[in-house]
JSON list of C-alpha atoms in Angstrom, two decimals:
[
{"chain": "A", "resi": 1, "resn": "MET", "atom": "CA", "xyz": [-16.62, -4.42, -4.75]},
{"chain": "A", "resi": 2, "resn": "LEU", "atom": "CA", "xyz": [-16.83, -7.99, -6.84]},
{"chain": "A", "resi": 3, "resn": "ILE", "atom": "CA", "xyz": [-17.81, -9.69, -3.65]},
{"chain": "A", "resi": 4, "resn": "GLN", "atom": "CA", "xyz": [-20.34, -7.33, -2.96]},
{"chain": "A", "resi": 5, "resn": "CYS", "atom": "CA", "xyz": [-21.79, -8.08, -6.40]},
{"chain": "A", "resi": 6, "resn": "VAL", "atom": "CA", "xyz": [-21.98, -11.52, -6.27]},
{"chain": "A", "resi": 7, "resn": "ALA", "atom": "CA", "xyz": [-23.54, -11.25, -2.61]},
{"chain": "A", "resi": 8, "resn": "VAL", "atom": "CA", "xyz": [-26.60, -9.87, -4.33]},
{"chain": "A", "resi": 9, "resn": "LEU", "atom": "CA", "xyz": [-28.03, -12.92, -5.62]},
{"chain": "A", "resi": 10, "resn": "PRO", "atom": "CA", "xyz": [-28.05, -14.91, -2.30]},
{"chain": "A", "resi": 11, "resn": "THR", "atom": "CA", "xyz": [-29.30, -11.60, -0.52]},
{"chain": "A", "resi": 12, "resn": "LEU", "atom": "CA", "xyz": [-32.28, -11.74, -2.64]},
{"chain": "A", "resi": 13, "resn": "PHE", "atom": "CA", "xyz": [-33.07, -15.22, -2.06]},
{"chain": "A", "resi": 14, "resn": "LEU", "atom": "CA", "xyz": [-32.79, -14.95, 1.41]},
{"chain": "A", "resi": 15, "resn": "VAL", "atom": "CA", "xyz": [-35.05, -11.45, 1.25]},
{"chain": "A", "resi": 16, "resn": "TYR", "atom": "CA", "xyz": [-37.73, -14.09, -0.92]},
{"chain": "A", "resi": 17, "resn": "LEU", "atom": "CA", "xyz": [-37.54, -16.52, 1.62]},
{"chain": "A", "resi": 18, "resn": "LEU", "atom": "CA", "xyz": [-38.37, -14.36, 4.59]},
{"chain": "A", "resi": 19, "resn": "ALA", "atom": "CA", "xyz": [-41.22, -12.51, 2.54]},
{"chain": "A", "resi": 20, "resn": "THR", "atom": "CA", "xyz": [-42.61, -16.20, 2.02]},
{"chain": "A", "resi": 21, "resn": "VAL", "atom": "CA", "xyz": [-42.58, -16.80, 5.57]},
{"chain": "A", "resi": 22, "resn": "ARG", "atom": "CA", "xyz": [-44.31, -13.00, 5.95]},
{"chain": "A", "resi": 23, "resn": "LEU", "atom": "CA", "xyz": [-41.52, -11.82, 7.97]},
{"chain": "A", "resi": 24, "resn": "PRO", "atom": "CA", "xyz": [-41.04, -7.50, 7.74]},
{"chain": "A", "resi": 25, "resn": "VAL", "atom": "CA", "xyz": [-38.40, -6.78, 5.61]},
{"chain": "A", "resi": 26, "resn": "THR", "atom": "CA", "xyz": [-36.55, -3.31, 5.74]},
{"chain": "A", "resi": 27, "resn": "LEU", "atom": "CA", "xyz": [-33.98, -1.90, 3.70]},
{"chain": "A", "resi": 28, "resn": "LEU", "atom": "CA", "xyz": [-31.73, -1.99, 6.51]},
{"chain": "A", "resi": 29, "resn": "THR", "atom": "CA", "xyz": [-32.61, -5.83, 6.88]},
{"chain": "A", "resi": 30, "resn": "VAL", "atom": "CA", "xyz": [-31.29, -5.96, 3.65]},
{"chain": "A", "resi": 31, "resn": "ALA", "atom": "CA", "xyz": [-28.24, -4.23, 4.07]},
{"chain": "A", "resi": 32, "resn": "LEU", "atom": "CA", "xyz": [-27.60, -6.32, 7.21]},
{"chain": "A", "resi": 33, "resn": "LEU", "atom": "CA", "xyz": [-27.82, -9.44, 5.09]},
{"chain": "A", "resi": 34, "resn": "GLN", "atom": "CA", "xyz": [-25.85, -8.44, 2.39]},
{"chain": "A", "resi": 35, "resn": "GLY", "atom": "CA", "xyz": [-22.86, -7.02, 4.81]},
{"chain": "A", "resi": 36, "resn": "ALA", "atom": "CA", "xyz": [-23.16, -10.56, 6.44]},
{"chain": "A", "resi": 37, "resn": "LEU", "atom": "CA", "xyz": [-22.95, -12.65, 3.30]},
{"chain": "A", "resi": 38, "resn": "ALA", "atom": "CA", "xyz": [-20.33, -10.60, 1.72]},
{"chain": "A", "resi": 39, "resn": "ALA", "atom": "CA", "xyz": [-18.07, -10.90, 5.39]},
{"chain": "A", "resi": 40, "resn": "LEU", "atom": "CA", "xyz": [-18.82, -14.61, 4.93]},
{"chain": "A", "resi": 41, "resn": "ALA", "atom": "CA", "xyz": [-17.40, -14.72, 1.30]},
{"chain": "A", "resi": 42, "resn": "THR", "atom": "CA", "xyz": [-14.09, -12.76, 2.19]},
{"chain": "A", "resi": 43, "resn": "TYR", "atom": "CA", "xyz": [-13.70, -15.51, 5.15]},
{"chain": "A", "resi": 44, "resn": "LYS", "atom": "CA", "xyz": [-14.38, -18.19, 2.78]},
{"chain": "A", "resi": 45, "resn": "LEU", "atom": "CA", "xyz": [-11.49, -16.86, 0.36]},
{"chain": "A", "resi": 46, "resn": "GLY", "atom": "CA", "xyz": [-8.83, -16.17, 2.66]},
{"chain": "A", "resi": 47, "resn": "LEU", "atom": "CA", "xyz": [-8.67, -12.27, 2.48]},
{"chain": "A", "resi": 48, "resn": "ALA", "atom": "CA", "xyz": [-7.05, -10.57, 5.45]},
{"chain": "A", "resi": 49, "resn": "PRO", "atom": "CA", "xyz": [-9.32, -10.48, 8.37]},
{"chain": "A", "resi": 50, "resn": "TRP", "atom": "CA", "xyz": [-9.67, -6.79, 8.30]},
{"chain": "A", "resi": 51, "resn": "TRP", "atom": "CA", "xyz": [-11.66, -7.04, 4.83]},
{"chain": "A", "resi": 52, "resn": "ARG", "atom": "CA", "xyz": [-14.85, -8.60, 6.97]},
{"chain": "A", "resi": 53, "resn": "PRO", "atom": "CA", "xyz": [-15.75, -5.37, 8.86]},
{"chain": "A", "resi": 54, "resn": "ILE", "atom": "CA", "xyz": [-15.54, -3.59, 5.76]},
{"chain": "A", "resi": 55, "resn": "GLN", "atom": "CA", "xyz": [-17.62, -5.48, 3.74]},
{"chain": "A", "resi": 56, "resn": "CYS", "atom": "CA", "xyz": [-20.30, -6.22, 6.47]},
{"chain": "A", "resi": 57, "resn": "LEU", "atom": "CA", "xyz": [-20.75, -2.42, 7.09]},
{"chain": "A", "resi": 58, "resn": "PHE", "atom": "CA", "xyz": [-20.50, -1.27, 3.40]},
{"chain": "A", "resi": 59, "resn": "PRO", "atom": "CA", "xyz": [-24.15, -2.06, 2.28]},
{"chain": "A", "resi": 60, "resn": "VAL", "atom": "CA", "xyz": [-25.07, -0.17, 5.61]},
{"chain": "A", "resi": 61, "resn": "ALA", "atom": "CA", "xyz": [-22.92, 2.75, 5.00]},
{"chain": "A", "resi": 62, "resn": "LEU", "atom": "CA", "xyz": [-24.14, 2.65, 1.42]},
{"chain": "A", "resi": 63, "resn": "LEU", "atom": "CA", "xyz": [-27.82, 2.97, 2.89]},
{"chain": "A", "resi": 64, "resn": "GLY", "atom": "CA", "xyz": [-26.96, 5.61, 5.28]},
{"chain": "A", "resi": 65, "resn": "ALA", "atom": "CA", "xyz": [-25.15, 7.84, 2.56]},
{"chain": "A", "resi": 66, "resn": "SER", "atom": "CA", "xyz": [-28.13, 7.30, 0.30]},
{"chain": "A", "resi": 67, "resn": "ALA", "atom": "CA", "xyz": [-30.49, 8.44, 3.12]},
{"chain": "A", "resi": 68, "resn": "LEU", "atom": "CA", "xyz": [-28.62, 11.74, 3.43]},
{"chain": "A", "resi": 69, "resn": "HIS", "atom": "CA", "xyz": [-29.14, 12.67, -0.11]},
{"chain": "A", "resi": 70, "resn": "LEU", "atom": "CA", "xyz": [-25.99, 13.80, -0.80]},
{"chain": "A", "resi": 71, "resn": "PRO", "atom": "CA", "xyz": [-25.15, 15.36, -4.42]},
{"chain": "A", "resi": 72, "resn": "PRO", "atom": "CA", "xyz": [-23.51, 12.84, -6.70]},
{"chain": "A", "resi": 73, "resn": "SER", "atom": "CA", "xyz": [-20.38, 15.21, -7.42]},
{"chain": "A", "resi": 74, "resn": "LEU", "atom": "CA", "xyz": [-19.70, 14.59, -3.72]},
{"chain": "A", "resi": 75, "resn": "PHE", "atom": "CA", "xyz": [-18.89, 10.86, -4.36]},
{"chain": "A", "resi": 76, "resn": "LEU", "atom": "CA", "xyz": [-17.89, 11.30, -7.62]},
{"chain": "A", "resi": 77, "resn": "GLY", "atom": "CA", "xyz": [-15.00, 13.83, -5.85]},
{"chain": "A", "resi": 78, "resn": "ALA", "atom": "CA", "xyz": [-13.88, 11.22, -3.40]},
{"chain": "A", "resi": 79, "resn": "PHE", "atom": "CA", "xyz": [-13.78, 8.45, -5.74]},
{"chain": "A", "resi": 80, "resn": "LEU", "atom": "CA", "xyz": [-11.21, 10.49, -7.92]},
{"chain": "A", "resi": 81, "resn": "PHE", "atom": "CA", "xyz": [-9.45, 11.48, -5.01]},
{"chain": "A", "resi": 82, "resn": "LEU", "atom": "CA", "xyz": [-9.00, 7.72, -3.85]},
{"chain": "A", "resi": 83, "resn": "LEU", "atom": "CA", "xyz": [-8.19, 6.76, -7.57]},
{"chain": "A", "resi": 84, "resn": "VAL", "atom": "CA", "xyz": [-5.41, 8.93, -7.98]},
{"chain": "A", "resi": 85, "resn": "LEU", "atom": "CA", "xyz": [-3.94, 8.27, -4.34]},
{"chain": "A", "resi": 86, "resn": "TYR", "atom": "CA", "xyz": [-4.29, 4.40, -4.52]},
{"chain": "A", "resi": 87, "resn": "TRP", "atom": "CA", "xyz": [-4.10, 4.05, -8.57]},
{"chain": "A", "resi": 88, "resn": "SER", "atom": "CA", "xyz": [-3.58, 0.34, -9.22]},
{"chain": "A", "resi": 89, "resn": "THR", "atom": "CA", "xyz": [-3.73, -1.00, -5.71]},
{"chain": "A", "resi": 90, "resn": "PHE", "atom": "CA", "xyz": [-5.86, -3.44, -7.17]},
{"chain": "A", "resi": 91, "resn": "ARG", "atom": "CA", "xyz": [-3.00, -4.66, -9.03]},
{"chain": "A", "resi": 92, "resn": "THR", "atom": "CA", "xyz": [-0.21, -4.33, -7.29]},
{"chain": "A", "resi": 93, "resn": "GLN", "atom": "CA", "xyz": [-1.82, -5.30, -3.97]},
{"chain": "A", "resi": 94, "resn": "VAL", "atom": "CA", "xyz": [0.35, -2.43, -2.12]},
{"chain": "A", "resi": 95, "resn": "PRO", "atom": "CA", "xyz": [-1.69, 0.58, -0.56]},
{"chain": "A", "resi": 96, "resn": "TYR", "atom": "CA", "xyz": [-0.51, 3.83, 0.66]},
{"chain": "A", "resi": 97, "resn": "TYR", "atom": "CA", "xyz": [2.32, 3.27, 3.66]},
{"chain": "A", "resi": 98, "resn": "PRO", "atom": "CA", "xyz": [3.61, 6.32, 5.07]},
{"chain": "A", "resi": 99, "resn": "SER", "atom": "CA", "xyz": [6.94, 5.23, 7.42]},
{"chain": "A", "resi": 100, "resn": "ARG", "atom": "CA", "xyz": [7.82, 7.88, 9.66]},
{"chain": "A", "resi": 101, "resn": "LEU", "atom": "CA", "xyz": [11.02, 10.04, 10.74]},
{"chain": "A", "resi": 102, "resn": "ALA", "atom": "CA", "xyz": [12.24, 7.09, 13.35]},
{"chain": "A", "resi": 103, "resn": "VAL", "atom": "CA", "xyz": [12.45, 4.72, 10.15]},
{"chain": "A", "resi": 104, "resn": "TRP", "atom": "CA", "xyz": [14.33, 7.06, 8.14]},
{"chain": "A", "resi": 105, "resn": "GLN", "atom": "CA", "xyz": [16.72, 7.64, 11.07]},
{"chain": "A", "resi": 106, "resn": "ALA", "atom": "CA", "xyz": [17.41, 3.81, 11.12]},
{"chain": "A", "resi": 107, "resn": "VAL", "atom": "CA", "xyz": [18.02, 3.66, 7.53]},
{"chain": "A", "resi": 108, "resn": "GLU", "atom": "CA", "xyz": [20.45, 6.65, 7.13]},
{"chain": "A", "resi": 109, "resn": "PRO", "atom": "CA", "xyz": [23.52, 4.68, 8.80]},
{"chain": "A", "resi": 110, "resn": "LEU", "atom": "CA", "xyz": [22.39, 1.65, 6.66]},
{"chain": "A", "resi": 111, "resn": "LEU", "atom": "CA", "xyz": [23.79, 3.88, 3.26]},
{"chain": "A", "resi": 112, "resn": "PRO", "atom": "CA", "xyz": [27.01, 2.61, 2.15]},
{"chain": "A", "resi": 113, "resn": "ALA", "atom": "CA", "xyz": [30.16, 5.38, 2.57]},
{"chain": "A", "resi": 114, "resn": "GLY", "atom": "CA", "xyz": [30.96, 7.35, -0.05]},
{"chain": "A", "resi": 115, "resn": "PRO", "atom": "CA", "xyz": [28.84, 8.49, -3.25]},
{"chain": "A", "resi": 116, "resn": "VAL", "atom": "CA", "xyz": [26.02, 6.06, -3.31]},
{"chain": "A", "resi": 117, "resn": "ARG", "atom": "CA", "xyz": [22.48, 5.88, -5.50]},
{"chain": "A", "resi": 118, "resn": "MET", "atom": "CA", "xyz": [19.18, 4.74, -3.32]},
{"chain": "A", "resi": 119, "resn": "ILE", "atom": "CA", "xyz": [15.86, 4.33, -4.17]},
{"chain": "A", "resi": 120, "resn": "ASP", "atom": "CA", "xyz": [12.46, 4.12, -2.09]},
{"chain": "A", "resi": 121, "resn": "ILE", "atom": "CA", "xyz": [9.97, 1.98, -4.35]},
{"chain": "A", "resi": 122, "resn": "GLY", "atom": "CA", "xyz": [6.47, 3.16, -3.58]},
{"chain": "A", "resi": 123, "resn": "SER", "atom": "CA", "xyz": [8.05, 6.66, -2.07]},
{"chain": "A", "resi": 124, "resn": "GLY", "atom": "CA", "xyz": [4.86, 8.20, -1.46]},
{"chain": "A", "resi": 125, "resn": "LEU", "atom": "CA", "xyz": [4.97, 11.44, -0.07]},
{"chain": "A", "resi": 126, "resn": "GLY", "atom": "CA", "xyz": [8.62, 11.49, -0.71]},
{"chain": "A", "resi": 127, "resn": "GLY", "atom": "CA", "xyz": [9.48, 11.80, 3.42]},
{"chain": "A", "resi": 128, "resn": "LEU", "atom": "CA", "xyz": [12.52, 9.16, 3.39]},
{"chain": "A", "resi": 129, "resn": "VAL", "atom": "CA", "xyz": [14.03, 9.99, 0.13]},
{"chain": "A", "resi": 130, "resn": "LEU", "atom": "CA", "xyz": [13.83, 13.64, 1.12]},
{"chain": "A", "resi": 131, "resn": "TYR", "atom": "CA", "xyz": [15.33, 13.13, 4.46]},
{"chain": "A", "resi": 132, "resn": "LEU", "atom": "CA", "xyz": [18.16, 11.30, 3.14]},
{"chain": "A", "resi": 133, "resn": "ALA", "atom": "CA", "xyz": [19.38, 13.78, 0.32]},
{"chain": "A", "resi": 134, "resn": "ARG", "atom": "CA", "xyz": [19.44, 16.23, 2.95]},
{"chain": "A", "resi": 135, "resn": "ARG", "atom": "CA", "xyz": [21.26, 14.59, 5.40]},
{"chain": "A", "resi": 136, "resn": "ARG", "atom": "CA", "xyz": [23.57, 12.77, 2.66]},
{"chain": "A", "resi": 137, "resn": "PRO", "atom": "CA", "xyz": [24.47, 15.54, -0.16]},
{"chain": "A", "resi": 138, "resn": "ASP", "atom": "CA", "xyz": [27.04, 12.83, -1.31]},
{"chain": "A", "resi": 139, "resn": "ALA", "atom": "CA", "xyz": [23.86, 10.45, -2.08]},
{"chain": "A", "resi": 140, "resn": "ASP", "atom": "CA", "xyz": [21.68, 10.39, -5.27]},
{"chain": "A", "resi": 141, "resn": "CYS", "atom": "CA", "xyz": [18.36, 9.64, -3.83]},
{"chain": "A", "resi": 142, "resn": "VAL", "atom": "CA", "xyz": [15.59, 9.15, -5.86]},
{"chain": "A", "resi": 143, "resn": "GLY", "atom": "CA", "xyz": [12.04, 8.00, -5.09]},
{"chain": "A", "resi": 144, "resn": "ILE", "atom": "CA", "xyz": [9.79, 5.99, -7.69]},
{"chain": "A", "resi": 145, "resn": "GLU", "atom": "CA", "xyz": [6.10, 6.21, -6.81]},
{"chain": "A", "resi": 146, "resn": "LEU", "atom": "CA", "xyz": [2.79, 4.67, -9.16]},
{"chain": "A", "resi": 147, "resn": "ALA", "atom": "CA", "xyz": [0.03, 6.99, -7.50]},
{"chain": "A", "resi": 148, "resn": "PRO", "atom": "CA", "xyz": [-0.01, 10.05, -9.14]},
{"chain": "A", "resi": 149, "resn": "LEU", "atom": "CA", "xyz": [-1.06, 11.85, -5.93]},
{"chain": "A", "resi": 150, "resn": "PRO", "atom": "CA", "xyz": [1.53, 11.25, -3.81]},
{"chain": "A", "resi": 151, "resn": "TRP", "atom": "CA", "xyz": [4.34, 11.38, -7.25]},
{"chain": "A", "resi": 152, "resn": "ALA", "atom": "CA", "xyz": [2.99, 15.04, -7.42]},
{"chain": "A", "resi": 153, "resn": "VAL", "atom": "CA", "xyz": [3.35, 16.01, -3.96]},
{"chain": "A", "resi": 154, "resn": "SER", "atom": "CA", "xyz": [6.72, 14.43, -3.38]},
{"chain": "A", "resi": 155, "resn": "ALA", "atom": "CA", "xyz": [7.90, 16.41, -6.53]},
{"chain": "A", "resi": 156, "resn": "VAL", "atom": "CA", "xyz": [6.18, 19.70, -5.32]},
{"chain": "A", "resi": 157, "resn": "ARG", "atom": "CA", "xyz": [7.98, 19.44, -2.07]},
{"chain": "A", "resi": 158, "resn": "ALA", "atom": "CA", "xyz": [11.45, 18.48, -3.58]},
{"chain": "A", "resi": 159, "resn": "ARG", "atom": "CA", "xyz": [10.86, 21.35, -5.89]},
{"chain": "A", "resi": 160, "resn": "LEU", "atom": "CA", "xyz": [10.02, 23.61, -2.85]},
{"chain": "A", "resi": 161, "resn": "ALA", "atom": "CA", "xyz": [12.54, 22.83, -0.81]},
{"chain": "A", "resi": 162, "resn": "GLY", "atom": "CA", "xyz": [15.18, 23.05, -3.11]},
{"chain": "A", "resi": 163, "resn": "SER", "atom": "CA", "xyz": [16.61, 19.42, -2.85]},
{"chain": "A", "resi": 164, "resn": "ALA", "atom": "CA", "xyz": [18.53, 17.33, -4.91]},
{"chain": "A", "resi": 165, "resn": "ALA", "atom": "CA", "xyz": [16.18, 14.55, -4.40]},
{"chain": "A", "resi": 166, "resn": "ARG", "atom": "CA", "xyz": [14.62, 12.95, -7.69]},
{"chain": "A", "resi": 167, "resn": "PHE", "atom": "CA", "xyz": [10.91, 11.44, -8.03]},
{"chain": "A", "resi": 168, "resn": "LEU", "atom": "CA", "xyz": [9.89, 9.34, -11.00]},
{"chain": "A", "resi": 169, "resn": "ARG", "atom": "CA", "xyz": [6.49, 8.04, -11.67]},
{"chain": "A", "resi": 170, "resn": "GLY", "atom": "CA", "xyz": [6.25, 4.69, -12.48]},
{"chain": "A", "resi": 171, "resn": "ASP", "atom": "CA", "xyz": [6.28, 1.38, -11.63]},
{"chain": "A", "resi": 172, "resn": "TYR", "atom": "CA", "xyz": [9.37, -0.09, -10.11]},
{"chain": "A", "resi": 173, "resn": "GLU", "atom": "CA", "xyz": [9.18, -3.51, -11.67]},
{"chain": "A", "resi": 174, "resn": "LEU", "atom": "CA", "xyz": [10.28, -1.79, -14.78]},
{"chain": "A", "resi": 175, "resn": "LEU", "atom": "CA", "xyz": [13.59, -0.37, -13.23]},
{"chain": "A", "resi": 176, "resn": "ASP", "atom": "CA", "xyz": [17.05, -2.04, -12.92]},
{"chain": "A", "resi": 177, "resn": "PHE", "atom": "CA", "xyz": [17.87, -2.65, -9.54]},
{"chain": "A", "resi": 178, "resn": "ALA", "atom": "CA", "xyz": [21.81, -3.08, -10.57]},
{"chain": "A", "resi": 179, "resn": "GLN", "atom": "CA", "xyz": [21.41, 0.94, -11.13]},
{"chain": "A", "resi": 180, "resn": "PHE", "atom": "CA", "xyz": [21.10, 1.27, -6.97]},
{"chain": "A", "resi": 181, "resn": "ASP", "atom": "CA", "xyz": [23.72, 0.66, -3.83]},
{"chain": "A", "resi": 182, "resn": "LEU", "atom": "CA", "xyz": [20.59, 0.74, -1.65]},
{"chain": "A", "resi": 183, "resn": "VAL", "atom": "CA", "xyz": [17.03, -0.34, -2.51]},
{"chain": "A", "resi": 184, "resn": "PHE", "atom": "CA", "xyz": [14.47, 0.89, 0.50]},
{"chain": "A", "resi": 185, "resn": "ALA", "atom": "CA", "xyz": [10.70, -0.90, 0.16]},
{"chain": "A", "resi": 186, "resn": "TYR", "atom": "CA", "xyz": [7.88, -0.49, 2.26]},
{"chain": "A", "resi": 187, "resn": "LEU", "atom": "CA", "xyz": [5.32, -2.67, 0.38]},
{"chain": "A", "resi": 188, "resn": "SER", "atom": "CA", "xyz": [2.88, -5.45, 1.49]},
{"chain": "A", "resi": 189, "resn": "PRO", "atom": "CA", "xyz": [3.34, -9.22, 2.03]},
{"chain": "A", "resi": 190, "resn": "ALA", "atom": "CA", "xyz": [1.69, -9.82, -1.31]},
{"chain": "A", "resi": 191, "resn": "ALA", "atom": "CA", "xyz": [4.38, -8.34, -3.31]},
{"chain": "A", "resi": 192, "resn": "MET", "atom": "CA", "xyz": [7.41, -9.69, -1.14]},
{"chain": "A", "resi": 193, "resn": "ALA", "atom": "CA", "xyz": [7.88, -12.47, -2.94]},
{"chain": "A", "resi": 194, "resn": "GLY", "atom": "CA", "xyz": [8.28, -10.68, -6.39]},
{"chain": "A", "resi": 195, "resn": "LEU", "atom": "CA", "xyz": [10.65, -8.11, -4.81]},
{"chain": "A", "resi": 196, "resn": "TRP", "atom": "CA", "xyz": [12.70, -10.90, -3.70]},
{"chain": "A", "resi": 197, "resn": "ARG", "atom": "CA", "xyz": [12.86, -12.48, -7.09]},
{"chain": "A", "resi": 198, "resn": "LYS", "atom": "CA", "xyz": [13.80, -9.34, -8.64]},
{"chain": "A", "resi": 199, "resn": "ALA", "atom": "CA", "xyz": [16.42, -8.30, -6.28]},
{"chain": "A", "resi": 200, "resn": "SER", "atom": "CA", "xyz": [18.33, -11.66, -6.26]},
{"chain": "A", "resi": 201, "resn": "ALA", "atom": "CA", "xyz": [18.40, -11.63, -10.10]},
{"chain": "A", "resi": 202, "resn": "GLU", "atom": "CA", "xyz": [19.62, -7.68, -10.28]},
{"chain": "A", "resi": 203, "resn": "MET", "atom": "CA", "xyz": [21.49, -6.37, -7.17]},
{"chain": "A", "resi": 204, "resn": "ARG", "atom": "CA", "xyz": [25.19, -6.23, -7.26]},
{"chain": "A", "resi": 205, "resn": "PRO", "atom": "CA", "xyz": [27.52, -7.61, -4.98]},
{"chain": "A", "resi": 206, "resn": "GLY", "atom": "CA", "xyz": [27.85, -4.83, -2.03]},
{"chain": "A", "resi": 207, "resn": "THR", "atom": "CA", "xyz": [24.57, -3.73, -2.24]},
{"chain": "A", "resi": 208, "resn": "VAL", "atom": "CA", "xyz": [21.58, -3.46, 0.13]},
{"chain": "A", "resi": 209, "resn": "LEU", "atom": "CA", "xyz": [17.83, -4.28, 0.15]},
{"chain": "A", "resi": 210, "resn": "LEU", "atom": "CA", "xyz": [15.80, -2.52, 3.15]},
{"chain": "A", "resi": 211, "resn": "SER", "atom": "CA", "xyz": [12.06, -3.48, 3.92]},
{"chain": "A", "resi": 212, "resn": "TYR", "atom": "CA", "xyz": [10.09, -2.09, 6.65]},
{"chain": "A", "resi": 213, "resn": "GLU", "atom": "CA", "xyz": [7.67, -4.10, 8.40]},
{"chain": "A", "resi": 214, "resn": "PHE", "atom": "CA", "xyz": [7.43, -7.11, 5.79]},
{"chain": "A", "resi": 215, "resn": "GLY", "atom": "CA", "xyz": [10.04, -10.22, 5.55]},
{"chain": "A", "resi": 216, "resn": "ILE", "atom": "CA", "xyz": [10.85, -12.17, 2.74]},
{"chain": "A", "resi": 217, "resn": "ALA", "atom": "CA", "xyz": [10.15, -15.89, 2.92]},
{"chain": "A", "resi": 218, "resn": "ALA", "atom": "CA", "xyz": [12.82, -17.13, 0.93]},
{"chain": "A", "resi": 219, "resn": "ARG", "atom": "CA", "xyz": [15.48, -15.86, 2.85]},
{"chain": "A", "resi": 220, "resn": "ALA", "atom": "CA", "xyz": [16.45, -15.07, 6.66]},
{"chain": "A", "resi": 221, "resn": "PRO", "atom": "CA", "xyz": [17.21, -10.87, 6.98]},
{"chain": "A", "resi": 222, "resn": "ASP", "atom": "CA", "xyz": [21.17, -10.27, 7.41]},
{"chain": "A", "resi": 223, "resn": "ARG", "atom": "CA", "xyz": [20.23, -8.01, 9.91]},
{"chain": "A", "resi": 224, "resn": "THR", "atom": "CA", "xyz": [17.14, -6.39, 11.57]},
{"chain": "A", "resi": 225, "resn": "LEU", "atom": "CA", "xyz": [16.31, -3.37, 13.48]},
{"chain": "A", "resi": 226, "resn": "VAL", "atom": "CA", "xyz": [13.25, -2.21, 15.29]},
{"chain": "A", "resi": 227, "resn": "PRO", "atom": "CA", "xyz": [13.13, 1.99, 14.87]},
{"chain": "A", "resi": 228, "resn": "ILE", "atom": "CA", "xyz": [10.28, 2.13, 16.95]},
{"chain": "A", "resi": 229, "resn": "VAL", "atom": "CA", "xyz": [9.91, 0.57, 20.16]},
{"chain": "A", "resi": 230, "resn": "GLY", "atom": "CA", "xyz": [7.12, -1.67, 19.83]},
{"chain": "A", "resi": 231, "resn": "GLY", "atom": "CA", "xyz": [6.83, -1.32, 16.32]},
{"chain": "A", "resi": 232, "resn": "PRO", "atom": "CA", "xyz": [7.46, -3.29, 12.71]},
{"chain": "A", "resi": 233, "resn": "THR", "atom": "CA", "xyz": [10.70, -4.46, 12.20]},
{"chain": "A", "resi": 234, "resn": "LEU", "atom": "CA", "xyz": [12.96, -3.37, 9.52]},
{"chain": "A", "resi": 235, "resn": "TYR", "atom": "CA", "xyz": [15.11, -6.07, 7.49]},
{"chain": "A", "resi": 236, "resn": "ALA", "atom": "CA", "xyz": [18.22, -5.48, 5.78]},
{"chain": "A", "resi": 237, "resn": "TRP", "atom": "CA", "xyz": [19.83, -8.09, 3.09]},
{"chain": "A", "resi": 238, "resn": "TYR", "atom": "CA", "xyz": [23.21, -7.63, 1.83]},
{"chain": "A", "resi": 239, "resn": "PHE", "atom": "CA", "xyz": [24.38, -8.97, -1.52]}
]
């Protein structure tokens, strides 16, 4: 949104230049110019490539939505829904990434034998934690989620299923990883350096750190698995 705001001034300047040479300027022209400049800014700033089409099409989509004369309450409702779904993604740079059954099945044999404690940091809707709690009754399975909506859904799912799985609402950075025998993460590339610093400082000998899809530059994994053929890798580090 900041990029879109910054792109307004050069867009107005270009519109002024077009007007001075008597070229026709429509609202669609303005939206296309705004989107092109915003996309160029994302490229120059080195953001992920998928941001470019988003920035390019956002003004056009906004223009189209305004032409539909939709009630403001609809936009407010969509904003509130996305807020409770993603919450502080702008700060953590960790969006909602759901994992799948094949990943949960790959994690299960990696749990140490005997009574253990595991945690899924950024547990989303709680699928992995609920699965492991069902498959390993001897394990204390915990999930932690910062966004209110996924946390609420996972807590309700656990209650309705009568599961022993527990879900905390909060920031995993405030946890002490020394409490757990296995830590599972499905975060984002931006969070991996911080995760490794925390894990290497706090995790005890004999414990396991798992990361689905995203590796750690500071240390090569001790083990890799591919739960889904042609899909992302599951990385494991043993302490």
